PDB file of C-alpha atoms in Angstrom:
ATOM      1  CA  MET R   1      20.975  -0.847  -9.095  1.00 76.00           C
ATOM      2  CA  ASN R   2      20.000  -1.970  -5.563  1.00 94.00           C
ATOM      3  CA  VAL R   3      17.027   0.350  -5.973  1.00 97.00           C
ATOM      4  CA  LEU R   4      14.776  -1.280  -3.713  1.00 98.00           C
ATOM      5  CA  LYS R   5      17.572  -1.725  -1.253  1.00 97.00           C
ATOM      6  CA  ASP R   6      16.106  -2.109   2.390  1.00 92.00           C
ATOM      7  CA  LYS R   7      12.868  -1.927   1.255  1.00 98.00           C
ATOM      8  CA  VAL R   8      10.179  -4.338   2.464  1.00 98.00           C
ATOM      9  CA  VAL R   9       7.579  -5.839  -0.343  1.00 98.00           C
ATOM     10  CA  LEU R  10       4.702  -7.687   0.208  1.00 98.00           C
ATOM     11  CA  LEU R  11       4.028  -9.839  -3.082  1.00 98.00           C
ATOM     12  CA  THR R  12       0.856 -12.156  -3.766  1.00 98.00           C
ATOM     13  CA  GLY R  13       0.930 -14.961  -5.841  1.00 97.00           C
ATOM     14  CA  GLY R  14       5.104 -15.040  -6.220  1.00 97.00           C
ATOM     15  CA  THR R  15       6.459 -18.231  -5.978  1.00 97.00           C
ATOM     16  CA  GLU R  16       5.165 -18.920 -10.137  1.00 93.00           C
ATOM     17  CA  GLY R  17       5.441 -17.175 -13.042  1.00 93.00           C
ATOM     18  CA  ILE R  18       5.201 -13.469 -12.863  1.00 94.00           C
ATOM     19  CA  GLY R  19       5.433 -13.581  -9.316  1.00 96.00           C
ATOM     20  CA  TRP R  20       8.140 -15.907  -8.872  1.00 97.00           C
ATOM     21  CA  GLU R  21      10.646 -13.149 -11.977  1.00 95.00           C
ATOM     22  CA  CYS R  22       9.080 -10.111  -9.501  1.00 98.00           C
ATOM     23  CA  THR R  23      10.475 -12.255  -7.019  1.00 98.00           C
ATOM     24  CA  LEU R  24      13.670 -12.926  -8.234  1.00 97.00           C
ATOM     25  CA  ALA R  25      13.713  -9.367  -9.464  1.00 98.00           C
ATOM     26  CA  TYR R  26      12.974  -7.915  -6.036  1.00 98.00           C
ATOM     27  CA  ARG R  27      15.702  -9.181  -4.192  1.00 97.00           C
ATOM     28  CA  ARG R  28      18.251  -8.071  -6.867  1.00 97.00           C
ATOM     29  CA  ALA R  29      17.526  -5.145  -6.155  1.00 98.00           C
ATOM     30  CA  GLY R  30      18.233  -5.414  -2.034  1.00 97.00           C
ATOM     31  CA  ALA R  31      13.842  -5.404  -0.754  1.00 98.00           C
ATOM     32  CA  CYS R  32      13.015  -8.017   2.009  1.00 98.00           C
ATOM     33  CA  LEU R  33       9.979  -9.775   0.865  1.00 98.00           C
ATOM     34  CA  CYS R  34       6.795 -11.094   2.287  1.00 98.00           C
ATOM     35  CA  ILE R  35       5.570 -13.793  -0.139  1.00 98.00           C
ATOM     36  CA  VAL R  36       1.816 -14.566   0.033  1.00 98.00           C
ATOM     37  CA  SER R  37       0.719 -18.107  -1.889  1.00 98.00           C
ATOM     38  CA  ASN R  38      -1.872 -20.258  -1.848  1.00 97.00           C
ATOM     39  CA  ASP R  39       0.161 -22.981  -3.087  1.00 95.00           C
ATOM     40  CA  ARG R  40       1.490 -25.085  -0.767  1.00 96.00           C
ATOM     41  CA  GLY R  41       4.088 -26.864  -3.898  1.00 96.00           C
ATOM     42  CA  SER R  42       5.192 -23.264  -4.979  1.00 96.00           C
ATOM     43  CA  ILE R  43       6.303 -22.093  -1.919  1.00 97.00           C
ATOM     44  CA  ALA R  44       8.037 -25.424  -0.698  1.00 96.00           C
ATOM     45  CA  ARG R  45       9.752 -24.670  -4.340  1.00 96.00           C
ATOM     46  CA  ALA R  46      10.418 -21.422  -3.354  1.00 96.00           C
ATOM     47  CA  SER R  47      11.786 -21.351  -0.290  1.00 96.00           C
ATOM     48  CA  ALA R  48      13.946 -24.486  -1.422  1.00 95.00           C
ATOM     49  CA  ALA R  49      15.657 -22.048  -4.128  1.00 96.00           C
ATOM     50  CA  LEU R  50      15.526 -18.687  -2.142  1.00 95.00           C
ATOM     51  CA  ASN R  51      17.131 -19.997   1.454  1.00 91.00           C
ATOM     52  CA  ASP R  52      17.207 -16.560   2.213  1.00 93.00           C
ATOM     53  CA  ASP R  53      16.459 -14.690   5.089  1.00 94.00           C
ATOM     54  CA  ARG R  54      15.307 -11.582   3.820  1.00 97.00           C
ATOM     55  CA  VAL R  55      12.573 -13.377   2.412  1.00 98.00           C
ATOM     56  CA  LEU R  56       9.273 -14.471   4.648  1.00 98.00           C
ATOM     57  CA  LEU R  57       6.858 -17.068   2.591  1.00 98.00           C
ATOM     58  CA  VAL R  58       3.382 -16.710   4.121  1.00 98.00           C
ATOM     59  CA  GLU R  59       0.711 -19.887   2.999  1.00 98.00           C
ATOM     60  CA  ALA R  60      -2.607 -17.506   2.083  1.00 98.00           C
ATOM     61  CA  ASP R  61      -5.206 -16.767  -0.004  1.00 98.00           C
ATOM     62  CA  VAL R  62      -5.584 -13.131  -0.863  1.00 98.00           C
ATOM     63  CA  ALA R  63      -9.663 -14.128  -1.431  1.00 98.00           C
ATOM     64  CA  ASP R  64      -9.702 -14.285   2.603  1.00 98.00           C
ATOM     65  CA  ALA R  65      -9.498 -10.876   4.701  1.00 98.00           C
ATOM     66  CA  GLY R  66      -8.578 -12.819   7.564  1.00 98.00           C
ATOM     67  CA  ALA R  67      -5.767 -14.618   6.295  1.00 98.00           C
ATOM     68  CA  VAL R  68      -4.466 -11.824   4.518  1.00 98.00           C
ATOM     69  CA  GLU R  69      -4.717  -9.453   7.438  1.00 98.00           C
ATOM     70  CA  ALA R  70      -2.627 -12.041   9.452  1.00 98.00           C
ATOM     71  CA  ALA R  71      -0.260 -12.499   6.193  1.00 98.00           C
ATOM     72  CA  VAL R  72       0.556  -8.317   6.767  1.00 98.00           C
ATOM     73  CA  ALA R  73       1.121  -9.073  10.862  1.00 98.00           C
ATOM     74  CA  ALA R  74       3.403 -11.566  10.533  1.00 98.00           C
ATOM     75  CA  CYS R  75       5.191  -9.209   7.179  1.00 98.00           C
ATOM     76  CA  ILE R  76       5.615  -6.274  10.164  1.00 98.00           C
ATOM     77  CA  ALA R  77       6.195  -8.618  12.783  1.00 98.00           C
ATOM     78  CA  ARG R  78       9.654  -9.824  10.656  1.00 98.00           C
ATOM     79  CA  PHE R  79      10.560  -7.210   9.402  1.00 98.00           C
ATOM     80  CA  GLY R  80       9.610  -4.049  11.513  1.00 98.00           C
ATOM     81  CA  ARG R  81       7.719  -1.740   8.318  1.00 98.00           C
ATOM     82  CA  LEU R  82       5.883  -2.401   5.028  1.00 98.00           C
ATOM     83  CA  ASP R  83       7.120  -0.003   1.921  1.00 98.00           C
ATOM     84  CA  ALA R  84       5.266  -1.343  -0.993  1.00 98.00           C
ATOM     85  CA  ILE R  85       2.612  -3.871  -1.777  1.00 99.00           C
ATOM     86  CA  HIS R  86       2.665  -5.753  -5.069  1.00 98.00           C
ATOM     87  CA  ASN R  87      -1.149  -7.703  -5.963  1.00 98.00           C
ATOM     88  CA  ASN R  88      -0.163  -9.482  -8.682  1.00 98.00           C
ATOM     89  CA  ALA R  89      -2.454 -13.061  -7.314  1.00 98.00           C
ATOM     90  CA  GLY R  90      -3.923 -13.897 -10.224  1.00 96.00           C
ATOM     91  CA  ILE R  91      -6.443 -16.330 -11.692  1.00 95.00           C
ATOM     92  CA  SER R  92      -7.755 -16.461 -15.370  1.00 92.00           C
ATOM     93  CA  HIS R  93      -9.664 -19.650 -15.293  1.00 91.00           C
ATOM     94  CA  PRO R  94     -12.545 -20.359 -16.841  1.00 92.00           C
ATOM     95  CA  SER R  95     -11.885 -19.119 -20.593  1.00 89.00           C
ATOM     96  CA  LYS R  96     -16.113 -18.961 -21.650  1.00 93.00           C
ATOM     97  CA  ALA R  97     -17.959 -16.015 -23.040  1.00 96.00           C
ATOM     98  CA  VAL R  98     -20.258 -14.936 -20.263  1.00 97.00           C
ATOM     99  CA  HIS R  99     -23.720 -16.801 -20.697  1.00 97.00           C
ATOM    100  CA  GLU R 100     -20.904 -20.246 -20.947  1.00 97.00           C
ATOM    101  CA  THR R 101     -19.754 -18.728 -17.120  1.00 97.00           C
ATOM    102  CA  THR R 102     -20.877 -20.294 -13.764  1.00 98.00           C
ATOM    103  CA  SER R 103     -21.947 -17.800 -10.475  1.00 98.00           C
ATOM    104  CA  ALA R 104     -19.258 -19.530  -8.181  1.00 98.00           C
ATOM    105  CA  GLU R 105     -16.169 -18.861 -11.461  1.00 98.00           C
ATOM    106  CA  TRP R 106     -17.634 -15.762 -12.073  1.00 98.00           C
ATOM    107  CA  ASP R 107     -17.590 -15.224  -7.962  1.00 98.00           C
ATOM    108  CA  ARG R 108     -14.031 -16.851  -7.380  1.00 98.00           C
ATOM    109  CA  LEU R 109     -12.552 -14.535 -10.481  1.00 98.00           C
ATOM    110  CA  PHE R 110     -13.600 -11.408  -8.675  1.00 98.00           C
ATOM    111  CA  GLU R 111     -12.612 -12.273  -5.368  1.00 98.00           C
ATOM    112  CA  VAL R 112      -9.152 -13.550  -6.192  1.00 98.00           C
ATOM    113  CA  ASN R 113      -8.305 -10.794  -8.990  1.00 98.00           C
ATOM    114  CA  VAL R 114     -10.212  -7.661  -8.026  1.00 98.00           C
ATOM    115  CA  LYS R 115     -11.299  -8.052  -4.029  1.00 98.00           C
ATOM    116  CA  SER R 116      -7.767  -8.843  -2.759  1.00 98.00           C
ATOM    117  CA  ILE R 117      -6.311  -5.489  -3.633  1.00 98.00           C
ATOM    118  CA  TYR R 118      -9.578  -4.421  -1.179  1.00 98.00           C
ATOM    119  CA  HIS R 119      -8.243  -6.810   1.286  1.00 98.00           C
ATOM    120  CA  THR R 120      -3.827  -6.266   1.109  1.00 98.00           C
ATOM    121  CA  THR R 121      -5.464  -2.433   1.134  1.00 98.00           C
ATOM    122  CA  ARG R 122      -7.115  -2.363   3.790  1.00 98.00           C
ATOM    123  CA  ALA R 123      -4.568  -4.382   5.920  1.00 98.00           C
ATOM    124  CA  GLY R 124      -1.750  -2.737   4.655  1.00 98.00           C
ATOM    125  CA  LEU R 125      -2.907   1.280   4.653  1.00 98.00           C
ATOM    126  CA  PRO R 126      -1.764   2.166   8.065  1.00 98.00           C
ATOM    127  CA  HIS R 127       1.872   1.425   6.671  1.00 98.00           C
ATOM    128  CA  LEU R 128       2.294   2.599   4.252  1.00 98.00           C
ATOM    129  CA  LYS R 129       1.194   6.153   5.480  1.00 98.00           C
ATOM    130  CA  ALA R 130       3.536   5.699   8.080  1.00 98.00           C
ATOM    131  CA  SER R 131       6.385   4.811   5.225  1.00 98.00           C
ATOM    132  CA  ARG R 132       4.730   7.414   1.853  1.00 98.00           C
ATOM    133  CA  GLY R 133       4.887   3.468   0.560  1.00 98.00           C
ATOM    134  CA  SER R 134       3.637   2.773  -2.836  1.00 98.00           C
ATOM    135  CA  ILE R 135       1.424   0.324  -4.442  1.00 99.00           C
ATOM    136  CA  LEU R 136       1.249  -2.062  -7.222  1.00 98.00           C
ATOM    137  CA  ASN R 137      -1.201  -4.238  -9.743  1.00 98.00           C
ATOM    138  CA  THR R 138      -0.917  -6.651 -12.009  1.00 98.00           C
ATOM    139  CA  GLY R 139      -3.419  -5.832 -14.713  1.00 98.00           C
ATOM    140  CA  SER R 140      -3.819  -6.410 -18.086  1.00 96.00           C
ATOM    141  CA  LEU R 141      -3.914  -5.527 -21.249  1.00 94.00           C
ATOM    142  CA  VAL R 142      -7.370  -7.677 -21.729  1.00 93.00           C
ATOM    143  CA  GLY R 143      -9.183  -4.779 -18.927  1.00 95.00           C
ATOM    144  CA  GLU R 144      -8.750  -2.274 -21.789  1.00 93.00           C
ATOM    145  CA  ILE R 145      -9.477  -4.264 -25.156  1.00 90.00           C
ATOM    146  CA  GLY R 146     -11.085  -7.179 -24.701  1.00 91.00           C
ATOM    147  CA  GLN R 147     -10.496 -10.660 -25.337  1.00 86.00           C
ATOM    148  CA  GLU R 148     -12.927 -13.242 -26.582  1.00 88.00           C
ATOM    149  CA  ILE R 149     -14.358 -15.968 -25.077  1.00 90.00           C
ATOM    150  CA  HIS R 150     -12.129 -14.573 -21.826  1.00 92.00           C
ATOM    151  CA  ALA R 151     -15.145 -12.131 -20.295  1.00 97.00           C
ATOM    152  CA  ALA R 152     -14.976 -12.485 -17.200  1.00 97.00           C
ATOM    153  CA  TYR R 153     -11.303 -12.341 -16.828  1.00 96.00           C
ATOM    154  CA  SER R 154     -10.980  -9.405 -18.901  1.00 97.00           C
ATOM    155  CA  ALA R 155     -13.740  -7.608 -16.760  1.00 98.00           C
ATOM    156  CA  THR R 156     -11.557  -7.981 -13.557  1.00 98.00           C
ATOM    157  CA  LYS R 157      -8.421  -6.474 -15.091  1.00 98.00           C
ATOM    158  CA  GLY R 158     -10.955  -4.169 -16.235  1.00 98.00           C
ATOM    159  CA  ALA R 159     -11.989  -3.449 -12.764  1.00 98.00           C
ATOM    160  CA  VAL R 160      -8.194  -3.365 -11.520  1.00 98.00           C
ATOM    161  CA  ALA R 161      -6.981  -0.870 -14.146  1.00 98.00           C
ATOM    162  CA  ALA R 162     -10.311   1.991 -12.795  1.00 98.00           C
ATOM    163  CA  LEU R 163      -9.480   0.958  -9.002  1.00 98.00           C
ATOM    164  CA  THR R 164      -5.947   1.748  -9.711  1.00 98.00           C
ATOM    165  CA  LYS R 165      -6.705   5.104 -11.241  1.00 98.00           C
ATOM    166  CA  SER R 166      -9.373   5.283  -8.238  1.00 98.00           C
ATOM    167  CA  MET R 167      -6.665   4.786  -5.421  1.00 99.00           C
ATOM    168  CA  ALA R 168      -4.159   6.788  -6.824  1.00 99.00           C
ATOM    169  CA  LEU R 169      -6.485   9.719  -6.158  1.00 98.00           C
ATOM    170  CA  ASP R 170      -7.370   8.693  -2.464  1.00 98.00           C
ATOM    171  CA  TYR R 171      -3.620   8.131  -1.782  1.00 98.00           C
ATOM    172  CA  ALA R 172      -1.611  10.555  -3.068  1.00 98.00           C
ATOM    173  CA  PRO R 173      -2.433  12.765  -0.454  1.00 98.00           C
ATOM    174  CA  PHE R 174      -0.064  10.424   2.335  1.00 98.00           C
ATOM    175  CA  GLY R 175       2.967  10.180  -0.807  1.00 98.00           C
ATOM    176  CA  ILE R 176       1.759   7.057  -1.626  1.00 98.00           C
ATOM    177  CA  ARG R 177       1.913   5.896  -5.364  1.00 98.00           C
ATOM    178  CA  VAL R 178      -0.982   2.951  -7.027  1.00 99.00           C
ATOM    179  CA  ASN R 179       0.450   2.158 -10.195  1.00 98.00           C
ATOM    180  CA  ALA R 180      -0.578  -1.094 -12.090  1.00 98.00           C
ATOM    181  CA  VAL R 181       0.967  -2.632 -15.330  1.00 98.00           C
ATOM    182  CA  ALA R 182      -0.668  -4.100 -18.151  1.00 96.00           C
ATOM    183  CA  PRO R 183       1.157  -7.081 -20.390  1.00 94.00           C
ATOM    184  CA  ALA R 184      -0.364  -8.798 -23.069  1.00 87.00           C
ATOM    185  CA  GLY R 185       0.778 -12.368 -23.415  1.00 80.00           C
ATOM    186  CA  VAL R 186       3.453 -13.447 -20.711  1.00 83.00           C
ATOM    187  CA  LEU R 187       4.587 -17.354 -21.198  1.00 78.00           C
ATOM    188  CA  THR R 188       3.754 -18.382 -17.113  1.00 71.00           C
ATOM    189  CA  PRO R 189       1.566 -21.907 -16.219  1.00 69.00           C
ATOM    190  CA  MET R 190      -1.368 -19.260 -16.181  1.00 70.00           C
ATOM    191  CA  LEU R 191      -0.912 -18.749 -19.689  1.00 64.00           C
ATOM    192  CA  ARG R 192      -0.426 -22.457 -20.924  1.00 63.00           C
ATOM    193  CA  SER R 193      -3.616 -23.517 -18.868  1.00 65.00           C
ATOM    194  CA  TRP R 194      -5.305 -20.856 -20.980  1.00 58.00           C
ATOM    195  CA  SER R 195      -3.673 -21.956 -24.312  1.00 62.00           C
ATOM    196  CA  LEU R 196      -5.188 -25.666 -23.424  1.00 64.00           C
ATOM    197  CA  GLU R 197      -7.986 -24.452 -22.731  1.00 66.00           C
ATOM    198  CA  GLN R 198      -8.813 -22.672 -27.101  1.00 64.00           C
ATOM    199  CA  PRO R 199     -10.594 -24.166 -29.578  1.00 66.00           C
ATOM    200  CA  ASP R 200      -7.255 -25.032 -31.141  1.00 66.00           C
ATOM    201  CA  PRO R 201      -4.593 -25.253 -28.679  1.00 62.00           C
ATOM    202  CA  SER R 202      -2.123 -26.435 -30.949  1.00 65.00           C
ATOM    203  CA  SER R 203      -2.220 -22.976 -33.097  1.00 66.00           C
ATOM    204  CA  ALA R 204      -1.918 -21.443 -29.166  1.00 69.00           C
ATOM    205  CA  GLU R 205       1.844 -20.593 -29.924  1.00 69.00           C
ATOM    206  CA  SER R 206       1.970 -18.972 -33.122  1.00 71.00           C
ATOM    207  CA  TYR R 207      -0.821 -16.809 -32.308  1.00 73.00           C
ATOM    208  CA  LEU R 208       0.608 -15.693 -29.258  1.00 74.00           C
ATOM    209  CA  ASN R 209       4.000 -15.051 -31.074  1.00 66.00           C
ATOM    210  CA  GLY R 210       2.118 -13.361 -33.599  1.00 71.00           C
ATOM    211  CA  ILE R 211      -0.098 -11.021 -31.267  1.00 80.00           C
ATOM    212  CA  HIS R 212       3.051  -9.049 -30.502  1.00 81.00           C
ATOM    213  CA  ALA R 213       4.105  -5.988 -32.671  1.00 80.00           C
ATOM    214  CA  LEU R 214       8.146  -7.298 -31.335  1.00 84.00           C
ATOM    215  CA  GLY R 215       6.772 -10.725 -33.111  1.00 79.00           C
ATOM    216  CA  TYR R 216       6.880 -13.312 -29.424  1.00 78.00           C
ATOM    217  CA  CYS R 217       5.442 -14.393 -25.985  1.00 77.00           C
ATOM    218  CA  PRO R 218       8.042 -13.399 -23.399  1.00 76.00           C
ATOM    219  CA  GLU R 219       8.717 -14.256 -20.318  1.00 79.00           C
ATOM    220  CA  GLY R 220       7.630 -13.151 -17.389  1.00 86.00           C
ATOM    221  CA  ASP R 221      11.751 -11.393 -16.463  1.00 92.00           C
ATOM    222  CA  VAL R 222       9.874  -8.094 -18.516  1.00 94.00           C
ATOM    223  CA  ILE R 223       7.647  -7.644 -16.832  1.00 96.00           C
ATOM    224  CA  ALA R 224       9.463  -7.858 -13.655  1.00 97.00           C
ATOM    225  CA  ASP R 225      11.876  -5.225 -14.595  1.00 96.00           C
ATOM    226  CA  ALA R 226       9.110  -2.744 -15.052  1.00 97.00           C
ATOM    227  CA  CYS R 227       8.037  -3.499 -11.979  1.00 98.00           C
ATOM    228  CA  LEU R 228      10.876  -3.100 -10.422  1.00 98.00           C
ATOM    229  CA  PHE R 229      10.601   0.573 -11.971  1.00 98.00           C
ATOM    230  CA  LEU R 230       7.218   1.312 -10.782  1.00 98.00           C
ATOM    231  CA  LEU R 231       7.982   0.176  -7.020  1.00 98.00           C
ATOM    232  CA  SER R 232      11.332   2.627  -6.823  1.00 98.00           C
ATOM    233  CA  ASP R 233      12.113   5.688  -6.452  1.00 97.00           C
ATOM    234  CA  LEU R 234      12.843   5.998 -10.254  1.00 97.00           C
ATOM    235  CA  ALA R 235       9.318   6.494 -10.669  1.00 98.00           C
ATOM    236  CA  ARG R 236       8.844   8.702  -7.823  1.00 98.00           C
ATOM    237  CA  PHE R 237       6.338  11.160  -9.958  1.00 98.00           C
ATOM    238  CA  ILE R 238       4.267   8.236 -11.418  1.00 98.00           C
ATOM    239  CA  THR R 239       0.753   7.655 -10.336  1.00 98.00           C
ATOM    240  CA  GLY R 240      -2.014   6.512 -11.466  1.00 98.00           C
ATOM    241  CA  CYS R 241      -0.367   4.708 -14.727  1.00 98.00           C
ATOM    242  CA  ILE R 242      -1.286   1.536 -16.453  1.00 98.00           C
ATOM    243  CA  LEU R 243       1.914   0.779 -18.395  1.00 97.00           C
ATOM    244  CA  PRO R 244       1.546  -1.725 -20.907  1.00 95.00           C
ATOM    245  CA  VAL R 245       4.169  -4.294 -21.295  1.00 93.00           C
ATOM    246  CA  SER R 246       3.340  -6.041 -24.008  1.00 87.00           C
ATOM    247  CA  GLY R 247       5.099  -5.405 -27.491  1.00 87.00           C
ATOM    248  CA  GLY R 248       2.881  -3.487 -28.849  1.00 87.00           C
ATOM    249  CA  ALA R 249       0.183  -5.344 -28.819  1.00 85.00           C
ATOM    250  CA  GLU R 250      -1.806  -3.290 -28.773  1.00 83.00           C
ATOM    251  CA  LEU R 251      -1.387  -1.807 -31.563  1.00 82.00           C
ATOM    252  CA  GLY R 252      -3.084  -4.890 -33.102  1.00 65.00           C
ATOM    253  CA  TYR R 253      -4.494  -7.591 -30.555  1.00 49.00           C
ATOM    254  CA  ARG R 254      -8.166  -8.429 -31.998  1.00 46.00           C
ATOM    255  CA  ARG R 255      -6.799 -11.095 -33.942  1.00 51.00           C
ATOM    256  CA  VAL R 256      -8.714 -13.639 -33.996  1.00 45.00           C
ATOM    257  CA  LEU R 257      -7.427 -17.507 -32.203  1.00 47.00           C
ATOM    258  CA  LYS R 258      -9.523 -19.739 -35.229  1.00 46.00           C
ATOM    259  CA  SER R 259     -10.730 -23.040 -34.236  1.00 42.00           C
TER     260      SER R 259
END
């Protein structure tokens, strides 16, 4: 279904993991894409794989306000409009308790996972007002229920959930919808890095399968399908929603990863 036909979507972190699956889903749905990433290698791989004039790849750090403004300007220069922003870029390192987390690590997590939404919104809002567009944030189930030895990351995702709801209220008068997806485990490079930081990495796979009521840890395509729905007109009366895409993990997620 071409549910995003002729829509222009700015997608951060769109060259790996969930973001890459969203890139593929949005393209199949007919969207033009401005993909923002700070990883030059993954940008090169994405460019070679896509080879599509409907896709603009921009190298930028989403924690840098000036770089984000330049990315939005490049998007408008290329496509002439902006219909949606998907704030997907994020980091999860380090996997530590609060007292073990350095100030620099704490700040970087919040700059990338939370303040980047501030940057994209400030830069893109005038264009979204013109298109009566939408904003989608990639959150996490841990933002609601917490996660052991992952305090700062969980805090950023809790902030994303609260921010999503506040933005939905602020921008509803302009016809702009704001929602978020909240995955549990998803088999991405970031999750595999997290697994290696655990007390017993060898048990991570069985743990990740076990926390989901449906019995397995999914790939990023299941999240991309939910994101596609929320950005499309099929979700035209949904705003302020934090949608769990979690295989029922919230029903029993507080299991301990044993050392």
